[in-house]
Every structure is written in C-alpha cells, then in structure tokens.
RNA sequence: GCCCGGGUGGCGGAAUCGGUAGACGCAGAGGACUCAAAAUCCUCCAGCACGAGAGUGCUAUACGAGUUCGAGUCUCGUCCCGGGUACCA
C-alpha cells in the first residue's frame, strides 16, 4: 500500500488568514504546514512522508502551470469577457461551483455579477463523459448523485420560431405583425430550447431573456421605449435578487413569431424568469403544462391551452389554477394530426416532422458551465501567459516554468478587478518569448482547485524534477484505488480532478481516464450533538485530547464513535470506554501467563474476532471491528481469568492499526525484536470459528417462545423433539402443527 | 419543489442473505476492595402489566397499510430530521 499525504495551501482561505494575522503567507504557510505535520505525526498517522507534496512550492506549481499549458494547447483553456461571479469581500471572481445559494462559499458574502476577461476551462466539452462514466465508478451514491445533478443533462430539442417582416429602419431593426415589408424587410428566427416538444401546440407566446441579443430587434416602435426601460431595470438588478425573488415580471415587445406547428402568430415577450445562461436564452411558453409559464400567463392574461390530457379529461377541459404536469398515461389533444399519441410518441413525432422542415434539431443541454479558473488574488500559481503588443497572448514556454510567484510585500486585493500581482512591477514587465519585445505578464493566478485537480498524479514521482509524473511509477500506483474525502467536494474537487485526468488521458500522458476507482465520503463528526465551529468554540483540538487521554485512545475513539461513512457524536465521556479497553489490554499483556492450558471457548472467540476484524477493516466498519475486539477482551478476562500469551499476542496485532503506539510497545514486551507492523496479519481457521452447540430460537406461529440448546448440525426432527421437551415452548403448541419451518442452524417455526 | 442520506433504549450505536431486536460502549443504580477517595472488579439496566420470588405475558425499530410461516431489513403511502440543488425551460 502506498499512502501519501500533501498540503494544498494556496488559495483565498490561506491568504485571508494571512491577512488576518498579519503574517506574509510565504512565512505563515510553512509554519502551519509544520504544525499540521507535528499533530498528524503525534496522532500516529502512518503515511509515507518521503512523498509529501506542498502545492505552494515552486517544485510543485511548476507542474500546475504545465497542466494549464496542456489545456491551452488542446484548445481547452480560453479567455473571454463574461459576466462572472464577483465576491465583493474576497475581491475576486469565483467559479459557479464556489457560489452557494448566491453567496461566496468562503465568506458568505452575496455575489455580484461583473463583466470581466477571465480564463476558462472547457469542462462542458466533457459533460457527457463525466456523466456517463459515473455509472462505472464505485463511489458513494450521494456523491455520484450530486455530480449527476450538477452536470444536469436535459434531452430535448431546439426549435426555430420565425419572425416575419422585420424591417431595417433608420439603422435599427423592428418587427411588425401582418404587414408585408417593402423596403428591407426580412425574416429572422428565434431559437428556443425545450424538453417538451410534444407540447408545442400549446405554446401560446415566446419569452426572451432581457439579455437576449434579439431583444431590440423584436421590439416594435410603439413598444420600444417600454422594452428599453425594462431591460435597463433588469440589468441594474443584481444576480442574487433576480434569482432569489420568484416574482415574475415582463414586457410585451409588440412583435409576433410564427408557431411552426400551428402556423399561428404568437406574441413575443421579455421576462426575467428566462435566463440567458441556459439553453438559448429564449423559451416557448406553454402555460398549460409548465408551472412558471402558467403563473406568468395568469399575471399578464395570456392564452392557456390544454394539449396534454389523461383519460378523465376531454380536450376542452380547462387547465384550472395549476399547470397540468403529468405525463405518464397521458395523450396529446388539440394537436392536429398528433392527437391521441402518448407523450413520448408525440415528442419524437413532432421533432421528426419539424426537423424535416428544418425547424428543429434534437439537442442535449447541460447545466454545467465552463470552469472559470482566474482569480484576482496574490496567493496562487501565476497563470503562465505573457501579453505582447505584437504577438498577442503567448504562453510561457515549458522550459521557462515555473513562473515564480514574486514576494510581494503588500498583497492585499482591491476592488479594481485586477490582481495585486500587477503591482510587482519588475515581475509584471517582461519580454515576449516569441519576439523579444517588451511585454506584460498575466496577473491572475489560478483557482486552488487546479492544484488539487492533479496532485494524486504527482505523489509517486515527487523525486523527479524533469517530469510531472514518471511512466513506471504512475502505472504502478495509479489510478487511486481507495479515496476518502468529504462530500462537500462532490461538485468541486472530485469533478475537476476527473476532468483534468480525462484531458491528460486524451493527450496521451496517462492510460486511465478516471482518477479514483473507489471513493467513500466520510461522515461528519459533531460534538455533543452540535456542529463544530470556531465561533461556537466547540471544536476538538487533537493536542488537548492527546495530552489528556493519549494518542491511541483518541484515534481509537474517533474510529469507534460511529459508522465511518455517517459520522458520529464526539462526547468527551465516550472516550473513557476506549481508554479502559486499552488499559485492560496493557494489563493483560503484562500479566499474561505462559503456562497452563488454552480454553476452547476463548480460542473460538479469538478466531471469530480475527475473522470479524479482517472483514470489517476493508469495509471501513471500524466501529464494529473495535467492538469485536472488546468482546474478545471480555471473553479472555471473564471470571477474573488470566489470559495466556498465545491469547493476547494476536490481539496486539489486531489492535495495531488502531492503537499503534501501545501495540508496538506491547509487541516488543512480548519478546519481538522487529516492529509489529512487519509481522504477518493474524490468520484465522474457519473451522475453529464454528460453535458446536448453538442456541436456536423456537417460534410458534411466528412468535419467539423460547430457545433450545442443540448441536450445530441438528436435524428438524431432533430440533422438534428438543422444542417439545421444553414446557415453556410446548404449552403454546396445541393440536397438530400444520407446517414446520426449519432453517438449519438458525431457527424453528411451528405453524399451527 | 426535485435529488441523495437518515429516523432503533436515557445517549453513541449493533443486527453482512428476511430468521432470538438492542452486540459493543457511555451514562445510571447497587455491591466488593479502601480509613476515605481515585483506579479496579462484580451485578443490574427497552417499556408496560401480573407475581413474594424464580418468572410469566403483552407492547416495541417515526407513522399507516401490504407481502411472508416470520419484516428494523422487502413493497406502497404518510410524517419528521440532515445534506445537496433550484425560475435550468
């Protein structure tokens, strides 16, 4: 087993902490890393420190920059001006994944929208694969489902609605209905995305997002002023209030488009409930069968038509006060030649027919957005790009990596949207790698999640400075066979790491495309029933507990207090049970006898315990493994019995992964010259785990009425005889049993 | 709203295939040892009813149905808690 560890200490969280305590991160981070390492070693963490990584060292981020260049080369990294999430407190942009309910995931400040030039990774190109591969991964179900939702695949169609006779007039365009154009009249199309093409006969109006490029084109002269005012108002409104308030507002453009299914003109509206970021930024509104459209139609008095019905509805049945959303067992009505088709038949028939006319194409849409990796902050790996007036954006050549992060005294971010790195003038002004002329460096640093999106590839090769990862070692140890982390990384780290791994696979650097074959999300440990938080002051500081109880009791208790994947409740008093167990182990070994016979019952319990622990550990069932060892301890010491050396020795080995310090000491005391961790894991004999007499439950009519002690391989007849011999059972058996259920070695049920 | 988890004694939690519900531990009660305390060791500990007692019976895994000889476990419905996500068309 190769188990390394690393420190990912770039990023806003570290930088903010540095600002708070007033120490430069270049000084602070190594100090904190040293403290973490001290605590981990003190707690007995057994990892291979020779292969540790620290993402803030030039030896590491050289290769983070290299990863960026690989994406750039493949056309998967690009810079664009876009409306991005801006955190006014942290003074930087954030990825969509870092915005939680409209607020910054780090500081909780409400996020604003800003139009800025940013670097993006084309993770959307991989949306289909990122989704499909999930089915092949042995991951916690909750984590997979969070990724599925985030990627958000929607199957549907893009449909074109034609707006006739849009006239060029005085340098702007306008649309008028039912008027043949003389001068420069032309037709334009508005494309919408829908997952319900079957309802197109019920599309009674179109809605454009206020940011839609055709907004002004669609507006007629008499509506122009009103439309412009509405668009201006919604542009001023920030993203958060627009997303949190469910109030729908809108304005009629005056224009009409033709519904390609009915051939009828329908009005074009602009409304804030349609988002520019998703689909085409325009929708066909079907108020009969969509909640939002229904609400809007009621508010603005737009027609509502039923096109989907179940057996109880007639085609004329009104929709009522809520949209009709059912689909199973429903059929199409008011849909001309498609009437009577089921919803799914209707979908494909309508798309096929519209597609033949060139008015529709089947489309898959994803909710996932490209990954914004630019950060206008100091504490991160500089993005290795140089801007030259003659050559444009030029990547830093690989042999000039790393682009070192300059030691900048005042690294405080400001509100300008420009990274503090611009103030490192000597660093900022450089020469163009391509033409040698004066040039400027990119001042943004990359998102910390890029550091952690590939670090697992680095571990086996930390001794190499000529390559990010060596072939032989990578093949030997990767992909990661067992990965454990918090579920809060489901749509962050775990998604980005999968994406970067796929890209590196496609570029031919590695021969696998999924980084983690098995992933388990650990649970959350709460303290006396409450979430731990610094502000509440109820966090568990390992140093205090190790001082009071010892490292072994502390770590064994952490594994005992609850199921690993569900977390548990850390209670200060609970640790005493584990401490008592370890004390008993200590005394048992010290007092162990070498003479006298072994007890058959204790031997059986020993083999059962070895079996149980051996099976529980790979399943992460640490709490039950520890419980089993406690049971064995109780059996070994029952009736004030003194355990034999042969009985305690294997227990010391079983305990060693949980309480390594005590185990090592006791192992030595037992006369071993080498480490307990170099000894063979104890084995068990299946035959010796089996009890020869068992206690079998006897039920009468399914109710347990007693137990009988019988040989393990008892037959039904013998069991019946034993059961009837027991008065407390026999008294319930009146008359002749109708049926006898006998499960060998388990139970007997007498049915009357 | 939707998607994942989850709901078992005073508490944390066990029950791997549908087969004795409550392992193991905490807290609690009683006892031994001790001048005393700590530590250690022993006994009891789901609830209710009946019984002097050994014990006996009934009820219990959020709630209500169902399947089954038998359900904490499977199916359907409802409620509650935790997490994720959301004008995503």
PDB file of C-alpha atoms in Angstrom, chain A residues 402-648:
ATOM      1  CA  UNK A 402       7.863  27.824 -13.220  1.00  0.00           C
ATOM      2  CA  UNK A 403       6.669  31.393 -13.411  1.00  0.00           C
ATOM      3  CA  UNK A 404       7.681  32.198  -9.854  1.00  0.00           C
ATOM      4  CA  UNK A 405       5.239  33.980  -7.609  1.00  0.00           C
ATOM      5  CA  UNK A 406       7.067  37.199  -6.652  1.00  0.00           C
ATOM      6  CA  UNK A 407       7.491  38.037  -2.989  1.00  0.00           C
ATOM      7  CA  UNK A 408       5.070  40.959  -2.838  1.00  0.00           C
ATOM      8  CA  UNK A 409       5.038  42.899   0.406  1.00  0.00           C
ATOM      9  CA  UNK A 410       1.531  44.346   0.064  1.00  0.00           C
ATOM     10  CA  UNK A 411      -0.589  41.593  -1.415  1.00  0.00           C
ATOM     11  CA  UNK A 412      -3.974  42.966  -0.314  1.00  0.00           C
ATOM     12  CA  UNK A 413      -6.594  42.625  -3.083  1.00  0.00           C
ATOM     13  CA  UNK A 414      -8.514  45.695  -4.194  1.00  0.00           C
ATOM     14  CA  UNK A 415     -11.804  46.383  -5.886  1.00  0.00           C
ATOM     15  CA  UNK A 416     -10.332  47.030  -9.328  1.00  0.00           C
ATOM     16  CA  UNK A 417     -10.814  43.512 -10.632  1.00  0.00           C
ATOM     17  CA  UNK A 418      -7.059  43.367 -11.258  1.00  0.00           C
ATOM     18  CA  UNK A 419      -4.771  41.078  -9.293  1.00  0.00           C
ATOM     19  CA  UNK A 420      -2.286  42.666  -6.832  1.00  0.00           C
ATOM     20  CA  UNK A 421       0.430  40.993  -8.923  1.00  0.00           C
ATOM     21  CA  UNK A 422       0.237  43.970 -11.297  1.00  0.00           C
ATOM     22  CA  UNK A 423       1.949  45.955  -8.552  1.00  0.00           C
ATOM     23  CA  UNK A 424       5.013  43.682  -8.739  1.00  0.00           C
ATOM     24  CA  UNK A 425       6.361  45.880 -11.500  1.00  0.00           C
ATOM     25  CA  UNK A 426       9.661  44.125 -12.052  1.00  0.00           C
ATOM     26  CA  UNK A 427       7.891  40.830 -12.394  1.00  0.00           C
ATOM     27  CA  UNK A 428       4.969  42.248 -14.378  1.00  0.00           C
ATOM     28  CA  UNK A 429       7.131  43.787 -17.114  1.00  0.00           C
ATOM     29  CA  UNK A 430       8.893  41.098 -19.062  1.00  0.00           C
ATOM     30  CA  UNK A 431       9.807  40.279 -22.623  1.00  0.00           C
ATOM     31  CA  UNK A 432       7.808  38.380 -25.207  1.00  0.00           C
ATOM     32  CA  UNK A 433       9.025  34.766 -25.512  1.00  0.00           C
ATOM     33  CA  UNK A 434       8.181  34.902 -29.180  1.00  0.00           C
ATOM     34  CA  UNK A 435       9.557  38.246 -30.474  1.00  0.00           C
ATOM     35  CA  UNK A 436      11.599  39.528 -27.550  1.00  0.00           C
ATOM     36  CA  UNK A 437       9.782  42.859 -27.369  1.00  0.00           C
ATOM     37  CA  UNK A 438       8.601  44.393 -24.120  1.00  0.00           C
ATOM     38  CA  UNK A 439       5.552  42.534 -22.799  1.00  0.00           C
ATOM     39  CA  UNK A 440       3.395  42.081 -19.684  1.00  0.00           C
ATOM     40  CA  UNK A 441       2.605  39.044 -17.619  1.00  0.00           C
ATOM     41  CA  UNK A 442      -0.855  37.689 -16.924  1.00  0.00           C
ATOM     42  CA  UNK A 443      -1.605  38.905 -13.408  1.00  0.00           C
ATOM     43  CA  UNK A 444      -4.361  36.467 -12.471  1.00  0.00           C
ATOM     44  CA  UNK A 445      -3.458  33.373 -10.508  1.00  0.00           C
ATOM     45  CA  UNK A 446      -5.291  30.113 -10.973  1.00  0.00           C
ATOM     46  CA  UNK A 447      -8.014  28.660  -8.777  1.00  0.00           C
ATOM     47  CA  UNK A 448      -6.669  26.487  -5.938  1.00  0.00           C
ATOM     48  CA  UNK A 449      -8.831  23.689  -7.234  1.00  0.00           C
ATOM     49  CA  UNK A 450      -6.442  23.387 -10.167  1.00  0.00           C
ATOM     50  CA  UNK A 451      -3.665  22.487  -7.695  1.00  0.00           C
ATOM     51  CA  UNK A 452      -5.720  19.665  -6.271  1.00  0.00           C
ATOM     52  CA  UNK A 453      -7.094  18.523  -9.633  1.00  0.00           C
ATOM     53  CA  UNK A 454      -3.896  16.611 -10.407  1.00  0.00           C
ATOM     54  CA  UNK A 455      -1.865  16.225  -7.183  1.00  0.00           C
ATOM     55  CA  UNK A 456      -2.543  12.484  -6.870  1.00  0.00           C
ATOM     56  CA  UNK A 457      -0.613  12.022 -10.120  1.00  0.00           C
ATOM     57  CA  UNK A 458       2.398  13.711  -8.567  1.00  0.00           C
ATOM     58  CA  UNK A 459       2.779  11.641  -5.384  1.00  0.00           C
ATOM     59  CA  UNK A 460       4.727   8.658  -6.695  1.00  0.00           C
ATOM     60  CA  UNK A 461       7.044  10.957  -8.653  1.00  0.00           C
ATOM     61  CA  UNK A 462       7.953  13.667  -6.147  1.00  0.00           C
ATOM     62  CA  UNK A 463      11.594  12.677  -6.552  1.00  0.00           C
ATOM     63  CA  UNK A 464      11.516  13.631 -10.241  1.00  0.00           C
ATOM     64  CA  UNK A 465      12.041  17.236 -11.309  1.00  0.00           C
ATOM     65  CA  UNK A 466      12.203  16.578 -15.054  1.00  0.00           C
ATOM     66  CA  UNK A 467       8.596  15.340 -15.449  1.00  0.00           C
ATOM     67  CA  UNK A 468       5.300  15.948 -13.618  1.00  0.00           C
ATOM     68  CA  UNK A 469       4.857  12.204 -13.249  1.00  0.00           C
ATOM     69  CA  UNK A 470       7.017   9.314 -14.343  1.00  0.00           C
ATOM     70  CA  UNK A 471       5.665   6.500 -16.501  1.00  0.00           C
ATOM     71  CA  UNK A 472       6.649   3.469 -14.449  1.00  0.00           C
ATOM     72  CA  UNK A 473       5.605   4.822 -11.050  1.00  0.00           C
ATOM     73  CA  UNK A 474       2.337   6.185 -12.420  1.00  0.00           C
ATOM     74  CA  UNK A 475       1.482   2.823 -13.929  1.00  0.00           C
ATOM     75  CA  UNK A 476       2.396   1.045 -10.720  1.00  0.00           C
ATOM     76  CA  UNK A 477       0.298   3.119  -8.334  1.00  0.00           C
ATOM     77  CA  UNK A 478      -2.456   4.872 -10.241  1.00  0.00           C
ATOM     78  CA  UNK A 479      -5.373   5.358 -10.574  1.00  0.00           C
ATOM     79  CA  UNK A 480      -6.117   5.775  -6.866  1.00  0.00           C
ATOM     80  CA  UNK A 481      -7.796   2.604  -5.623  1.00  0.00           C
ATOM     81  CA  UNK A 482      -9.290   3.977  -2.454  1.00  0.00           C
ATOM     82  CA  UNK A 483     -10.062   7.630  -1.973  1.00  0.00           C
ATOM     83  CA  UNK A 484     -11.772   9.127   1.029  1.00  0.00           C
ATOM     84  CA  UNK A 485     -12.990  12.664   1.474  1.00  0.00           C
ATOM     85  CA  UNK A 486     -15.846  14.902   2.340  1.00  0.00           C
ATOM     86  CA  UNK A 487     -18.952  15.064   0.238  1.00  0.00           C
ATOM     87  CA  UNK A 488     -18.591  18.847   0.044  1.00  0.00           C
ATOM     88  CA  UNK A 489     -16.119  18.148  -2.761  1.00  0.00           C
ATOM     89  CA  UNK A 490     -18.702  16.373  -4.906  1.00  0.00           C
ATOM     90  CA  UNK A 491     -19.087  19.183  -7.438  1.00  0.00           C
ATOM     91  CA  UNK A 492     -15.726  20.819  -6.816  1.00  0.00           C
ATOM     92  CA  UNK A 493     -12.536  18.854  -6.383  1.00  0.00           C
ATOM     93  CA  UNK A 494     -13.953  15.496  -7.452  1.00  0.00           C
ATOM     94  CA  UNK A 495     -15.408  16.932 -10.643  1.00  0.00           C
ATOM     95  CA  UNK A 496     -12.336  18.971 -11.566  1.00  0.00           C
ATOM     96  CA  UNK A 497      -9.963  16.070 -10.854  1.00  0.00           C
ATOM     97  CA  UNK A 498     -11.998  13.818 -13.152  1.00  0.00           C
ATOM     98  CA  UNK A 499     -11.951  16.441 -15.881  1.00  0.00           C
ATOM     99  CA  UNK A 500      -8.200  17.103 -15.713  1.00  0.00           C
ATOM    100  CA  UNK A 501      -7.492  13.365 -15.646  1.00  0.00           C
ATOM    101  CA  UNK A 502      -9.597  12.865 -18.782  1.00  0.00           C
ATOM    102  CA  UNK A 503      -7.781  15.670 -20.561  1.00  0.00           C
ATOM    103  CA  UNK A 504      -4.358  14.264 -19.652  1.00  0.00           C
ATOM    104  CA  UNK A 505      -5.543  10.833 -20.746  1.00  0.00           C
ATOM    105  CA  UNK A 506      -6.721  12.151 -24.106  1.00  0.00           C
ATOM    106  CA  UNK A 507      -3.415  13.961 -24.558  1.00  0.00           C
ATOM    107  CA  UNK A 508      -1.663  10.615 -24.143  1.00  0.00           C
ATOM    108  CA  UNK A 509       0.074  11.292 -20.824  1.00  0.00           C
ATOM    109  CA  UNK A 510      -1.677   8.580 -18.811  1.00  0.00           C
ATOM    110  CA  UNK A 511      -3.534   5.408 -19.701  1.00  0.00           C
ATOM    111  CA  UNK A 512      -6.603   5.781 -17.469  1.00  0.00           C
ATOM    112  CA  UNK A 513      -9.300   8.417 -17.607  1.00  0.00           C
ATOM    113  CA  UNK A 514     -10.831   8.157 -14.149  1.00  0.00           C
ATOM    114  CA  UNK A 515      -8.614   9.176 -11.222  1.00  0.00           C
ATOM    115  CA  UNK A 516     -10.395   7.409  -8.344  1.00  0.00           C
ATOM    116  CA  UNK A 517     -11.848   3.940  -8.817  1.00  0.00           C
ATOM    117  CA  UNK A 518     -13.332   3.821  -5.332  1.00  0.00           C
ATOM    118  CA  UNK A 519     -14.487   6.834  -3.370  1.00  0.00           C
ATOM    119  CA  UNK A 520     -16.167   6.934   0.007  1.00  0.00           C
ATOM    120  CA  UNK A 521     -17.486  10.076   1.622  1.00  0.00           C
ATOM    121  CA  UNK A 522     -16.756  10.142   5.315  1.00  0.00           C
ATOM    122  CA  UNK A 523     -19.481  11.388   7.620  1.00  0.00           C
ATOM    123  CA  UNK A 524     -19.383  14.478   9.752  1.00  0.00           C
ATOM    124  CA  UNK A 525     -18.409  14.277  13.403  1.00  0.00           C
ATOM    125  CA  UNK A 526     -20.432  16.583  15.616  1.00  0.00           C
ATOM    126  CA  UNK A 527     -19.652  17.500  19.199  1.00  0.00           C
ATOM    127  CA  UNK A 528     -22.217  16.694  21.896  1.00  0.00           C
ATOM    128  CA  UNK A 529     -24.923  16.827  19.243  1.00  0.00           C
ATOM    129  CA  UNK A 530     -23.871  20.172  17.714  1.00  0.00           C
ATOM    130  CA  UNK A 531     -21.887  21.029  14.618  1.00  0.00           C
ATOM    131  CA  UNK A 532     -18.318  22.011  15.500  1.00  0.00           C
ATOM    132  CA  UNK A 533     -17.430  25.577  14.675  1.00  0.00           C
ATOM    133  CA  UNK A 534     -14.766  28.026  15.723  1.00  0.00           C
ATOM    134  CA  UNK A 535     -17.319  30.681  16.608  1.00  0.00           C
ATOM    135  CA  UNK A 536     -19.103  28.289  18.974  1.00  0.00           C
ATOM    136  CA  UNK A 537     -15.757  27.279  20.422  1.00  0.00           C
ATOM    137  CA  UNK A 538     -16.695  23.611  20.487  1.00  0.00           C
ATOM    138  CA  UNK A 539     -14.002  22.274  18.185  1.00  0.00           C
ATOM    139  CA  UNK A 540     -11.933  19.277  19.192  1.00  0.00           C
ATOM    140  CA  UNK A 541      -8.253  20.195  19.308  1.00  0.00           C
ATOM    141  CA  UNK A 542      -6.308  16.944  18.992  1.00  0.00           C
ATOM    142  CA  UNK A 543      -3.445  18.244  21.133  1.00  0.00           C
ATOM    143  CA  UNK A 544      -5.695  18.641  24.192  1.00  0.00           C
ATOM    144  CA  UNK A 545      -7.155  15.154  23.887  1.00  0.00           C
ATOM    145  CA  UNK A 546      -3.824  13.544  23.186  1.00  0.00           C
ATOM    146  CA  UNK A 547      -2.412  15.254  26.272  1.00  0.00           C
ATOM    147  CA  UNK A 548      -5.250  14.005  28.444  1.00  0.00           C
ATOM    148  CA  UNK A 549      -6.018  10.560  27.002  1.00  0.00           C
ATOM    149  CA  UNK A 550      -3.101   9.637  24.787  1.00  0.00           C
ATOM    150  CA  UNK A 551      -2.931   9.444  21.009  1.00  0.00           C
ATOM    151  CA  UNK A 552      -4.083   5.833  20.873  1.00  0.00           C
ATOM    152  CA  UNK A 553      -7.234   6.368  22.938  1.00  0.00           C
ATOM    153  CA  UNK A 554      -8.022   9.496  20.930  1.00  0.00           C
ATOM    154  CA  UNK A 555      -7.711   7.922  17.490  1.00  0.00           C
ATOM    155  CA  UNK A 556      -9.349   4.644  18.507  1.00  0.00           C
ATOM    156  CA  UNK A 557     -12.283   6.597  19.900  1.00  0.00           C
ATOM    157  CA  UNK A 558     -12.627   8.526  16.650  1.00  0.00           C
ATOM    158  CA  UNK A 559     -12.990   5.206  14.860  1.00  0.00           C
ATOM    159  CA  UNK A 560     -15.335   3.778  17.470  1.00  0.00           C
ATOM    160  CA  UNK A 561     -17.836   6.596  17.957  1.00  0.00           C
ATOM    161  CA  UNK A 562     -19.921   5.887  14.903  1.00  0.00           C
ATOM    162  CA  UNK A 563     -20.066   4.413  11.410  1.00  0.00           C
ATOM    163  CA  UNK A 564     -17.294   5.919   9.307  1.00  0.00           C
ATOM    164  CA  UNK A 565     -19.495   6.981   6.421  1.00  0.00           C
ATOM    165  CA  UNK A 566     -22.159   8.543   8.606  1.00  0.00           C
ATOM    166  CA  UNK A 567     -20.009  10.333  11.157  1.00  0.00           C
ATOM    167  CA  UNK A 568     -20.993  10.444  14.788  1.00  0.00           C
ATOM    168  CA  UNK A 569     -21.141  12.350  18.009  1.00  0.00           C
ATOM    169  CA  UNK A 570     -17.882  13.115  19.802  1.00  0.00           C
ATOM    170  CA  UNK A 571     -18.635  13.018  23.523  1.00  0.00           C
ATOM    171  CA  UNK A 572     -15.874  13.743  25.951  1.00  0.00           C
ATOM    172  CA  UNK A 573     -17.105  11.000  28.275  1.00  0.00           C
ATOM    173  CA  UNK A 574     -17.314   8.423  25.492  1.00  0.00           C
ATOM    174  CA  UNK A 575     -13.559   8.292  25.106  1.00  0.00           C
ATOM    175  CA  UNK A 576     -13.217   6.721  28.572  1.00  0.00           C
ATOM    176  CA  UNK A 577     -14.629   3.388  27.340  1.00  0.00           C
ATOM    177  CA  UNK A 578     -11.898   3.110  24.752  1.00  0.00           C
ATOM    178  CA  UNK A 579      -9.283   4.173  27.263  1.00  0.00           C
ATOM    179  CA  UNK A 580     -10.436   1.429  29.642  1.00  0.00           C
ATOM    180  CA  UNK A 581     -10.189  -1.113  26.841  1.00  0.00           C
ATOM    181  CA  UNK A 582      -6.610  -0.110  26.042  1.00  0.00           C
ATOM    182  CA  UNK A 583      -5.695  -0.154  29.739  1.00  0.00           C
ATOM    183  CA  UNK A 584      -7.065  -3.678  30.028  1.00  0.00           C
ATOM    184  CA  UNK A 585      -5.044  -4.684  27.004  1.00  0.00           C
ATOM    185  CA  UNK A 586      -1.940  -3.227  28.616  1.00  0.00           C
ATOM    186  CA  UNK A 587      -2.507  -5.133  31.851  1.00  0.00           C
ATOM    187  CA  UNK A 588      -3.471  -8.336  30.063  1.00  0.00           C
ATOM    188  CA  UNK A 589      -0.178  -8.442  28.199  1.00  0.00           C
ATOM    189  CA  UNK A 590       1.853  -7.546  31.247  1.00  0.00           C
ATOM    190  CA  UNK A 591       0.152 -10.203  33.365  1.00  0.00           C
ATOM    191  CA  UNK A 592      -0.140 -12.840  30.649  1.00  0.00           C
ATOM    192  CA  UNK A 593       0.810 -16.369  31.681  1.00  0.00           C
ATOM    193  CA  UNK A 594       2.925 -18.708  29.616  1.00  0.00           C
ATOM    194  CA  UNK A 595       1.843 -21.819  31.425  1.00  0.00           C
ATOM    195  CA  UNK A 596      -1.426 -23.679  31.595  1.00  0.00           C
ATOM    196  CA  UNK A 597      -3.946 -24.806  29.028  1.00  0.00           C
ATOM    197  CA  UNK A 598      -5.771 -22.734  26.472  1.00  0.00           C
ATOM    198  CA  UNK A 599      -9.518 -22.536  26.723  1.00  0.00           C
ATOM    199  CA  UNK A 600     -11.521 -23.836  23.777  1.00  0.00           C
ATOM    200  CA  UNK A 601     -14.190 -21.128  24.109  1.00  0.00           C
ATOM    201  CA  UNK A 602     -11.592 -18.360  24.157  1.00  0.00           C
ATOM    202  CA  UNK A 603      -9.850 -19.935  21.154  1.00  0.00           C
ATOM    203  CA  UNK A 604     -13.114 -19.957  19.232  1.00  0.00           C
ATOM    204  CA  UNK A 605     -13.765 -16.357  20.153  1.00  0.00           C
ATOM    205  CA  UNK A 606     -10.253 -15.475  19.036  1.00  0.00           C
ATOM    206  CA  UNK A 607     -10.749 -16.962  15.590  1.00  0.00           C
ATOM    207  CA  UNK A 608     -14.148 -15.308  15.295  1.00  0.00           C
ATOM    208  CA  UNK A 609     -12.574 -11.975  16.247  1.00  0.00           C
ATOM    209  CA  UNK A 610      -9.724 -12.251  13.749  1.00  0.00           C
ATOM    210  CA  UNK A 611     -12.273 -13.045  11.070  1.00  0.00           C
ATOM    211  CA  UNK A 612     -14.511 -10.157  12.020  1.00  0.00           C
ATOM    212  CA  UNK A 613     -11.738  -7.549  12.194  1.00  0.00           C
ATOM    213  CA  UNK A 614     -10.184  -8.796   8.961  1.00  0.00           C
ATOM    214  CA  UNK A 615     -13.509  -8.391   7.179  1.00  0.00           C
ATOM    215  CA  UNK A 616     -14.566  -5.131   8.810  1.00  0.00           C
ATOM    216  CA  UNK A 617     -11.451  -3.074   8.149  1.00  0.00           C
ATOM    217  CA  UNK A 618     -11.672  -3.048   4.329  1.00  0.00           C
ATOM    218  CA  UNK A 619     -15.361  -2.170   4.629  1.00  0.00           C
ATOM    219  CA  UNK A 620     -14.447   0.843   6.783  1.00  0.00           C
ATOM    220  CA  UNK A 621     -16.538  -0.713   9.577  1.00  0.00           C
ATOM    221  CA  UNK A 622     -14.028   0.348  12.179  1.00  0.00           C
ATOM    222  CA  UNK A 623     -16.610   0.792  14.929  1.00  0.00           C
ATOM    223  CA  UNK A 624     -17.741  -2.835  14.769  1.00  0.00           C
ATOM    224  CA  UNK A 625     -14.167  -4.109  14.455  1.00  0.00           C
ATOM    225  CA  UNK A 626     -13.299  -2.347  17.715  1.00  0.00           C
ATOM    226  CA  UNK A 627     -16.482  -3.666  19.353  1.00  0.00           C
ATOM    227  CA  UNK A 628     -15.436  -7.195  18.348  1.00  0.00           C
ATOM    228  CA  UNK A 629     -12.019  -6.745  19.943  1.00  0.00           C
ATOM    229  CA  UNK A 630     -13.694  -5.505  23.116  1.00  0.00           C
ATOM    230  CA  UNK A 631     -15.865  -8.614  23.137  1.00  0.00           C
ATOM    231  CA  UNK A 632     -12.798 -10.778  22.804  1.00  0.00           C
ATOM    232  CA  UNK A 633     -11.141  -8.912  25.647  1.00  0.00           C
ATOM    233  CA  UNK A 634     -14.181  -9.535  27.828  1.00  0.00           C
ATOM    234  CA  UNK A 635     -14.155 -13.251  26.954  1.00  0.00           C
ATOM    235  CA  UNK A 636     -10.426 -13.565  27.609  1.00  0.00           C
ATOM    236  CA  UNK A 637     -10.742 -11.965  31.051  1.00  0.00           C
ATOM    237  CA  UNK A 638     -14.092 -13.368  32.105  1.00  0.00           C
ATOM    238  CA  UNK A 639     -14.367 -14.741  35.646  1.00  0.00           C
ATOM    239  CA  UNK A 640     -11.120 -12.972  36.564  1.00  0.00           C
ATOM    240  CA  UNK A 641      -9.235 -15.325  34.299  1.00  0.00           C
ATOM    241  CA  UNK A 642      -5.591 -14.549  33.465  1.00  0.00           C
ATOM    242  CA  UNK A 643      -5.063 -14.554  29.703  1.00  0.00           C
ATOM    243  CA  UNK A 644      -2.374 -16.670  28.087  1.00  0.00           C
ATOM    244  CA  UNK A 645       0.366 -15.129  25.936  1.00  0.00           C
ATOM    245  CA  UNK A 646      -0.991 -17.038  22.961  1.00  0.00           C
ATOM    246  CA  UNK A 647      -4.342 -15.323  23.507  1.00  0.00           C
ATOM    247  CA  UNK A 648      -3.067 -11.751  23.790  1.00  0.00           C
TER     248      UNK A 648
END
